Amino acid sequence: MLGYYIVYSDHVTTRMDNSLLVTTKKFLELKNLNESVNLNDAAETLNVPKRRLYDITNVLEGIDLVEKIGKNSIRWKTNDGDGRLLEALQFEFKLVREDPTYKPYGYLQLQDLQSLDIFSNQTLIAVKSFPEVQPFIEVADPSKTGKFQIKVRTDNYSPLRAFLCPSYARTHSSIEEILSTG
């Protein structure tokens, strides 16, 4: 196993240790050590089945962060722009959303989003729903409708809250507050 220096302590393995999120985080640590990763060596280093690493690398390949360079090896792509960062965040968000262990810790700070160049000088609208409720966002094409429209709803019509987050502000305002004062 050449090039891998990650050592994990010998503690009792729990279900959380084997979650896809934890395994993905450990796998991503290998990026800093080497530009290419042999999946056989990585599976042995991380003490996980190779199938688990295939699941991770298939998603990473799908979002164009890695490329296969052989039967059991991948190479990290070098262009890490904001688009790639956003895709990686979306991937990790999906993992957090699917892993019940991390549900209480699933949040994002406004400053984290505003620090991305892709959102500079943009007004963000954050939508908050009850746990286990999936909001659907529909954006009408302004070139067809002549106006900019956003529809946000849920399947069961449960209440949603929306917050306006201008790029120049470090805080947010409830849209209800803005509508009632404007």
PDB file of C-alpha atoms in Angstrom:
ATOM      1  CA  MET A   1       0.000   0.000   0.000  1.00  0.00           C
ATOM      2  CA  LEU A   2       2.090   2.849  -1.253  1.00  0.00           C
ATOM      3  CA  GLY A   3       1.231   6.436  -0.468  1.00  0.00           C
ATOM      4  CA  TYR A   4      -1.438   5.951   2.188  1.00  0.00           C
ATOM      5  CA  TYR A   5      -0.694   7.231   5.674  1.00  0.00           C
ATOM      6  CA  ILE A   6      -4.105   7.426   7.304  1.00  0.00           C
ATOM      7  CA  VAL A   7      -4.273   5.457  10.536  1.00  0.00           C
ATOM      8  CA  TYR A   8      -7.545   4.987  12.342  1.00  0.00           C
ATOM      9  CA  SER A   9      -7.571   3.996  15.997  1.00  0.00           C
ATOM     10  CA  ASP A  10      -8.512   0.489  17.090  1.00  0.00           C
ATOM     11  CA  HIS A  11     -11.858   1.203  18.685  1.00  0.00           C
ATOM     12  CA  VAL A  12     -15.036  -0.823  18.605  1.00  0.00           C
ATOM     13  CA  THR A  13     -16.701  -0.318  15.227  1.00  0.00           C
ATOM     14  CA  THR A  14     -20.180   1.132  15.426  1.00  0.00           C
ATOM     15  CA  ARG A  15     -22.889   1.380  12.800  1.00  0.00           C
ATOM     16  CA  MET A  16     -22.071   5.070  12.374  1.00  0.00           C
ATOM     17  CA  ASP A  17     -18.430   4.222  11.547  1.00  0.00           C
ATOM     18  CA  ASN A  18     -19.617   2.244   8.531  1.00  0.00           C
ATOM     19  CA  SER A  19     -22.137   4.778   7.239  1.00  0.00           C
ATOM     20  CA  LEU A  20     -21.762   5.940   3.663  1.00  0.00           C
ATOM     21  CA  LEU A  21     -21.136   9.492   4.848  1.00  0.00           C
ATOM     22  CA  VAL A  22     -18.267   8.541   7.179  1.00  0.00           C
ATOM     23  CA  THR A  23     -16.756   6.245   4.554  1.00  0.00           C
ATOM     24  CA  THR A  24     -16.989   9.023   1.954  1.00  0.00           C
ATOM     25  CA  LYS A  25     -15.280  11.512   4.268  1.00  0.00           C
ATOM     26  CA  LYS A  26     -12.453   9.042   4.920  1.00  0.00           C
ATOM     27  CA  PHE A  27     -12.159   8.354   1.193  1.00  0.00           C
ATOM     28  CA  LEU A  28     -11.998  12.089   0.426  1.00  0.00           C
ATOM     29  CA  GLU A  29      -9.075  12.390   2.857  1.00  0.00           C
ATOM     30  CA  LEU A  30      -7.087  10.211   0.466  1.00  0.00           C
ATOM     31  CA  LYS A  31      -7.267  13.014  -2.122  1.00  0.00           C
ATOM     32  CA  ASN A  32      -4.815  15.150  -0.173  1.00  0.00           C
ATOM     33  CA  LEU A  33      -2.305  12.336  -0.040  1.00  0.00           C
ATOM     34  CA  ASN A  34      -2.266  11.266  -3.666  1.00  0.00           C
ATOM     35  CA  GLU A  35      -3.666  12.343  -7.025  1.00  0.00           C
ATOM     36  CA  SER A  36      -4.580   8.762  -7.913  1.00  0.00           C
ATOM     37  CA  VAL A  37      -6.116   6.128  -5.676  1.00  0.00           C
ATOM     38  CA  ASN A  38      -5.958   2.370  -6.037  1.00  0.00           C
ATOM     39  CA  LEU A  39      -9.341   1.140  -4.805  1.00  0.00           C
ATOM     40  CA  ASN A  40      -7.913  -2.180  -3.546  1.00  0.00           C
ATOM     41  CA  ASP A  41      -5.434  -0.315  -1.340  1.00  0.00           C
ATOM     42  CA  ALA A  42      -8.059   2.227  -0.270  1.00  0.00           C
ATOM     43  CA  ALA A  43     -10.510  -0.536   0.720  1.00  0.00           C
ATOM     44  CA  GLU A  44      -7.810  -2.147   2.835  1.00  0.00           C
ATOM     45  CA  THR A  45      -6.687   1.170   4.360  1.00  0.00           C
ATOM     46  CA  LEU A  46     -10.237   2.227   5.217  1.00  0.00           C
ATOM     47  CA  ASN A  47     -11.280  -1.310   6.186  1.00  0.00           C
ATOM     48  CA  VAL A  48     -14.404  -1.232   4.002  1.00  0.00           C
ATOM     49  CA  PRO A  49     -15.694  -3.473   1.220  1.00  0.00           C
ATOM     50  CA  LYS A  50     -14.524  -2.446  -2.237  1.00  0.00           C
ATOM     51  CA  ARG A  51     -18.189  -2.346  -3.355  1.00  0.00           C
ATOM     52  CA  ARG A  52     -18.724   0.565  -0.944  1.00  0.00           C
ATOM     53  CA  LEU A  53     -15.877   2.478  -2.616  1.00  0.00           C
ATOM     54  CA  TYR A  54     -17.359   1.762  -6.054  1.00  0.00           C
ATOM     55  CA  ASP A  55     -20.594   3.408  -4.891  1.00  0.00           C
ATOM     56  CA  ILE A  56     -18.641   6.484  -3.808  1.00  0.00           C
ATOM     57  CA  THR A  57     -16.415   6.690  -6.896  1.00  0.00           C
ATOM     58  CA  ASN A  58     -19.364   6.227  -9.271  1.00  0.00           C
ATOM     59  CA  VAL A  59     -21.044   9.286  -7.768  1.00  0.00           C
ATOM     60  CA  LEU A  60     -17.781  11.270  -7.784  1.00  0.00           C
ATOM     61  CA  GLU A  61     -17.272  10.293 -11.423  1.00  0.00           C
ATOM     62  CA  GLY A  62     -20.853  11.324 -12.198  1.00  0.00           C
ATOM     63  CA  ILE A  63     -20.225  14.827 -10.854  1.00  0.00           C
ATOM     64  CA  ASP A  64     -16.905  14.957 -12.725  1.00  0.00           C
ATOM     65  CA  LEU A  65     -14.550  15.029  -9.725  1.00  0.00           C
ATOM     66  CA  VAL A  66     -12.685  11.810 -10.565  1.00  0.00           C
ATOM     67  CA  GLU A  67     -11.939   9.691 -13.614  1.00  0.00           C
ATOM     68  CA  LYS A  68     -11.163   5.990 -13.896  1.00  0.00           C
ATOM     69  CA  ILE A  69      -7.589   5.238 -14.941  1.00  0.00           C
ATOM     70  CA  GLY A  70      -7.751   1.475 -14.786  1.00  0.00           C
ATOM     71  CA  LYS A  71      -9.840  -1.361 -13.479  1.00  0.00           C
ATOM     72  CA  ASN A  72      -9.250  -0.519  -9.814  1.00  0.00           C
ATOM     73  CA  SER A  73      -7.852   3.017  -9.867  1.00  0.00           C
ATOM     74  CA  ILE A  74      -9.228   6.532 -10.076  1.00  0.00           C
ATOM     75  CA  ARG A  75      -7.573   9.918 -10.470  1.00  0.00           C
ATOM     76  CA  TRP A  76      -8.805  13.192  -9.010  1.00  0.00           C
ATOM     77  CA  LYS A  77      -9.489  15.846 -11.613  1.00  0.00           C
ATOM     78  CA  THR A  78      -7.514  18.994 -10.900  1.00  0.00           C
ATOM     79  CA  ASN A  79      -9.972  21.780 -11.753  1.00  0.00           C
ATOM     80  CA  ASP A  80     -11.671  22.607  -8.443  1.00  0.00           C
ATOM     81  CA  GLY A  81     -13.770  25.668  -9.304  1.00  0.00           C
ATOM     82  CA  ASP A  82     -16.885  26.828  -7.486  1.00  0.00           C
ATOM     83  CA  GLY A  83     -19.049  24.618  -9.687  1.00  0.00           C
ATOM     84  CA  ARG A  84     -17.175  21.546  -8.531  1.00  0.00           C
ATOM     85  CA  LEU A  85     -17.348  22.714  -4.927  1.00  0.00           C
ATOM     86  CA  LEU A  86     -21.078  23.247  -5.240  1.00  0.00           C
ATOM     87  CA  GLU A  87     -21.514  19.769  -6.731  1.00  0.00           C
ATOM     88  CA  ALA A  88     -19.433  18.251  -3.940  1.00  0.00           C
ATOM     89  CA  LEU A  89     -21.535  20.096  -1.348  1.00  0.00           C
ATOM     90  CA  GLN A  90     -24.708  18.821  -3.006  1.00  0.00           C
ATOM     91  CA  PHE A  91     -23.316  15.275  -2.893  1.00  0.00           C
ATOM     92  CA  GLU A  92     -22.420  15.573   0.788  1.00  0.00           C
ATOM     93  CA  PHE A  93     -25.801  17.160   1.518  1.00  0.00           C
ATOM     94  CA  LYS A  94     -27.465  14.140  -0.087  1.00  0.00           C
ATOM     95  CA  LEU A  95     -25.414  11.816   2.111  1.00  0.00           C
ATOM     96  CA  VAL A  96     -26.285  13.774   5.251  1.00  0.00           C
ATOM     97  CA  ARG A  97     -29.957  13.811   4.309  1.00  0.00           C
ATOM     98  CA  GLU A  98     -29.996  10.027   3.838  1.00  0.00           C
ATOM     99  CA  ASP A  99     -28.045   9.127   6.981  1.00  0.00           C
ATOM    100  CA  PRO A 100     -30.371   9.288  10.027  1.00  0.00           C
ATOM    101  CA  THR A 101     -27.390   9.654  12.351  1.00  0.00           C
ATOM    102  CA  TYR A 102     -26.683  13.129  11.000  1.00  0.00           C
ATOM    103  CA  LYS A 103     -30.246  14.487  10.754  1.00  0.00           C
ATOM    104  CA  PRO A 104     -29.928  16.634  13.925  1.00  0.00           C
ATOM    105  CA  TYR A 105     -26.771  18.262  12.536  1.00  0.00           C
ATOM    106  CA  GLY A 106     -27.966  19.078   9.006  1.00  0.00           C
ATOM    107  CA  TYR A 107     -27.669  22.832   8.603  1.00  0.00           C
ATOM    108  CA  LEU A 108     -25.848  25.420   6.541  1.00  0.00           C
ATOM    109  CA  GLN A 109     -24.843  28.934   7.521  1.00  0.00           C
ATOM    110  CA  LEU A 110     -25.724  31.879   5.296  1.00  0.00           C
ATOM    111  CA  GLN A 111     -22.075  32.979   5.242  1.00  0.00           C
ATOM    112  CA  ASP A 112     -21.057  29.568   3.833  1.00  0.00           C
ATOM    113  CA  LEU A 113     -23.262  30.100   0.794  1.00  0.00           C
ATOM    114  CA  GLN A 114     -22.385  33.770   0.380  1.00  0.00           C
ATOM    115  CA  SER A 115     -18.672  32.950   0.378  1.00  0.00           C
ATOM    116  CA  LEU A 116     -19.032  31.039  -2.907  1.00  0.00           C
ATOM    117  CA  ASP A 117     -18.272  33.113  -6.010  1.00  0.00           C
ATOM    118  CA  ILE A 118     -21.256  31.562  -7.786  1.00  0.00           C
ATOM    119  CA  PHE A 119     -23.557  33.355  -5.316  1.00  0.00           C
ATOM    120  CA  SER A 120     -21.732  36.707  -5.221  1.00  0.00           C
ATOM    121  CA  ASN A 121     -24.074  39.652  -5.816  1.00  0.00           C
ATOM    122  CA  GLN A 122     -27.035  37.274  -5.729  1.00  0.00           C
ATOM    123  CA  THR A 123     -30.069  37.355  -3.486  1.00  0.00           C
ATOM    124  CA  LEU A 124     -30.732  33.928  -2.005  1.00  0.00           C
ATOM    125  CA  ILE A 125     -34.103  32.662  -0.876  1.00  0.00           C
ATOM    126  CA  ALA A 126     -33.936  29.987   1.821  1.00  0.00           C
ATOM    127  CA  VAL A 127     -36.953  27.713   2.285  1.00  0.00           C
ATOM    128  CA  LYS A 128     -37.556  25.931   5.583  1.00  0.00           C
ATOM    129  CA  SER A 129     -39.977  23.042   5.988  1.00  0.00           C
ATOM    130  CA  PHE A 130     -40.877  20.550   8.661  1.00  0.00           C
ATOM    131  CA  PRO A 131     -38.571  17.538   8.990  1.00  0.00           C
ATOM    132  CA  GLU A 132     -39.394  14.748   6.531  1.00  0.00           C
ATOM    133  CA  VAL A 133     -41.240  17.221   4.264  1.00  0.00           C
ATOM    134  CA  GLN A 134     -39.720  17.719   0.832  1.00  0.00           C
ATOM    135  CA  PRO A 135     -40.441  21.132  -0.716  1.00  0.00           C
ATOM    136  CA  PHE A 136     -40.738  21.398  -4.494  1.00  0.00           C
ATOM    137  CA  ILE A 137     -39.516  24.534  -6.212  1.00  0.00           C
ATOM    138  CA  GLU A 138     -40.770  25.499  -9.664  1.00  0.00           C
ATOM    139  CA  VAL A 139     -39.232  28.428 -11.545  1.00  0.00           C
ATOM    140  CA  ALA A 140     -41.125  29.747 -14.560  1.00  0.00           C
ATOM    141  CA  ASP A 141     -39.119  30.730 -17.635  1.00  0.00           C
ATOM    142  CA  PRO A 142     -39.228  34.564 -17.713  1.00  0.00           C
ATOM    143  CA  SER A 143     -38.753  34.600 -21.493  1.00  0.00           C
ATOM    144  CA  LYS A 144     -42.043  32.690 -21.878  1.00  0.00           C
ATOM    145  CA  THR A 145     -44.134  34.260 -19.106  1.00  0.00           C
ATOM    146  CA  GLY A 146     -42.783  37.805 -19.256  1.00  0.00           C
ATOM    147  CA  LYS A 147     -42.231  37.802 -15.493  1.00  0.00           C
ATOM    148  CA  PHE A 148     -40.110  36.031 -12.924  1.00  0.00           C
ATOM    149  CA  GLN A 149     -42.133  33.556 -10.850  1.00  0.00           C
ATOM    150  CA  ILE A 150     -41.157  31.015  -8.229  1.00  0.00           C
ATOM    151  CA  LYS A 151     -43.612  28.502  -6.813  1.00  0.00           C
ATOM    152  CA  VAL A 152     -42.681  26.581  -3.691  1.00  0.00           C
ATOM    153  CA  ARG A 153     -44.965  23.855  -2.370  1.00  0.00           C
ATOM    154  CA  THR A 154     -45.070  20.470  -0.679  1.00  0.00           C
ATOM    155  CA  ASP A 155     -46.988  17.335  -1.616  1.00  0.00           C
ATOM    156  CA  ASN A 156     -49.188  17.528   1.473  1.00  0.00           C
ATOM    157  CA  TYR A 157     -49.467  21.358   1.519  1.00  0.00           C
ATOM    158  CA  SER A 158     -47.740  21.612   4.897  1.00  0.00           C
ATOM    159  CA  PRO A 159     -46.546  25.109   5.882  1.00  0.00           C
ATOM    160  CA  LEU A 160     -43.235  26.459   4.619  1.00  0.00           C
ATOM    161  CA  ARG A 161     -41.211  29.501   5.681  1.00  0.00           C
ATOM    162  CA  ALA A 162     -39.102  31.509   3.273  1.00  0.00           C
ATOM    163  CA  PHE A 163     -36.240  33.860   4.089  1.00  0.00           C
ATOM    164  CA  LEU A 164     -34.754  36.538   1.870  1.00  0.00           C
ATOM    165  CA  CYS A 165     -30.949  36.681   2.063  1.00  0.00           C
ATOM    166  CA  PRO A 166     -29.511  39.635   0.083  1.00  0.00           C
ATOM    167  CA  SER A 167     -25.834  39.369  -0.883  1.00  0.00           C
ATOM    168  CA  TYR A 168     -24.907  42.541   1.042  1.00  0.00           C
ATOM    169  CA  ALA A 169     -26.427  41.308   4.338  1.00  0.00           C
ATOM    170  CA  ARG A 170     -25.044  38.911   6.910  1.00  0.00           C
ATOM    171  CA  THR A 171     -28.523  38.146   8.237  1.00  0.00           C
ATOM    172  CA  HIS A 172     -31.805  37.117   6.693  1.00  0.00           C
ATOM    173  CA  SER A 173     -35.325  38.489   6.814  1.00  0.00           C
ATOM    174  CA  SER A 174     -38.523  36.524   6.895  1.00  0.00           C
ATOM    175  CA  ILE A 175     -40.427  37.093   3.672  1.00  0.00           C
ATOM    176  CA  GLU A 176     -43.602  37.446   5.758  1.00  0.00           C
ATOM    177  CA  GLU A 177     -41.998  40.403   7.594  1.00  0.00           C
ATOM    178  CA  ILE A 178     -41.001  42.055   4.329  1.00  0.00           C
ATOM    179  CA  LEU A 179     -44.471  41.607   2.811  1.00  0.00           C
ATOM    180  CA  SER A 180     -46.229  42.941   5.908  1.00  0.00           C
ATOM    181  CA  THR A 181     -44.039  46.080   6.117  1.00  0.00           C
ATOM    182  CA  GLY A 182     -43.783  46.765   2.399  1.00  0.00           C
TER     183      GLY A 182
END
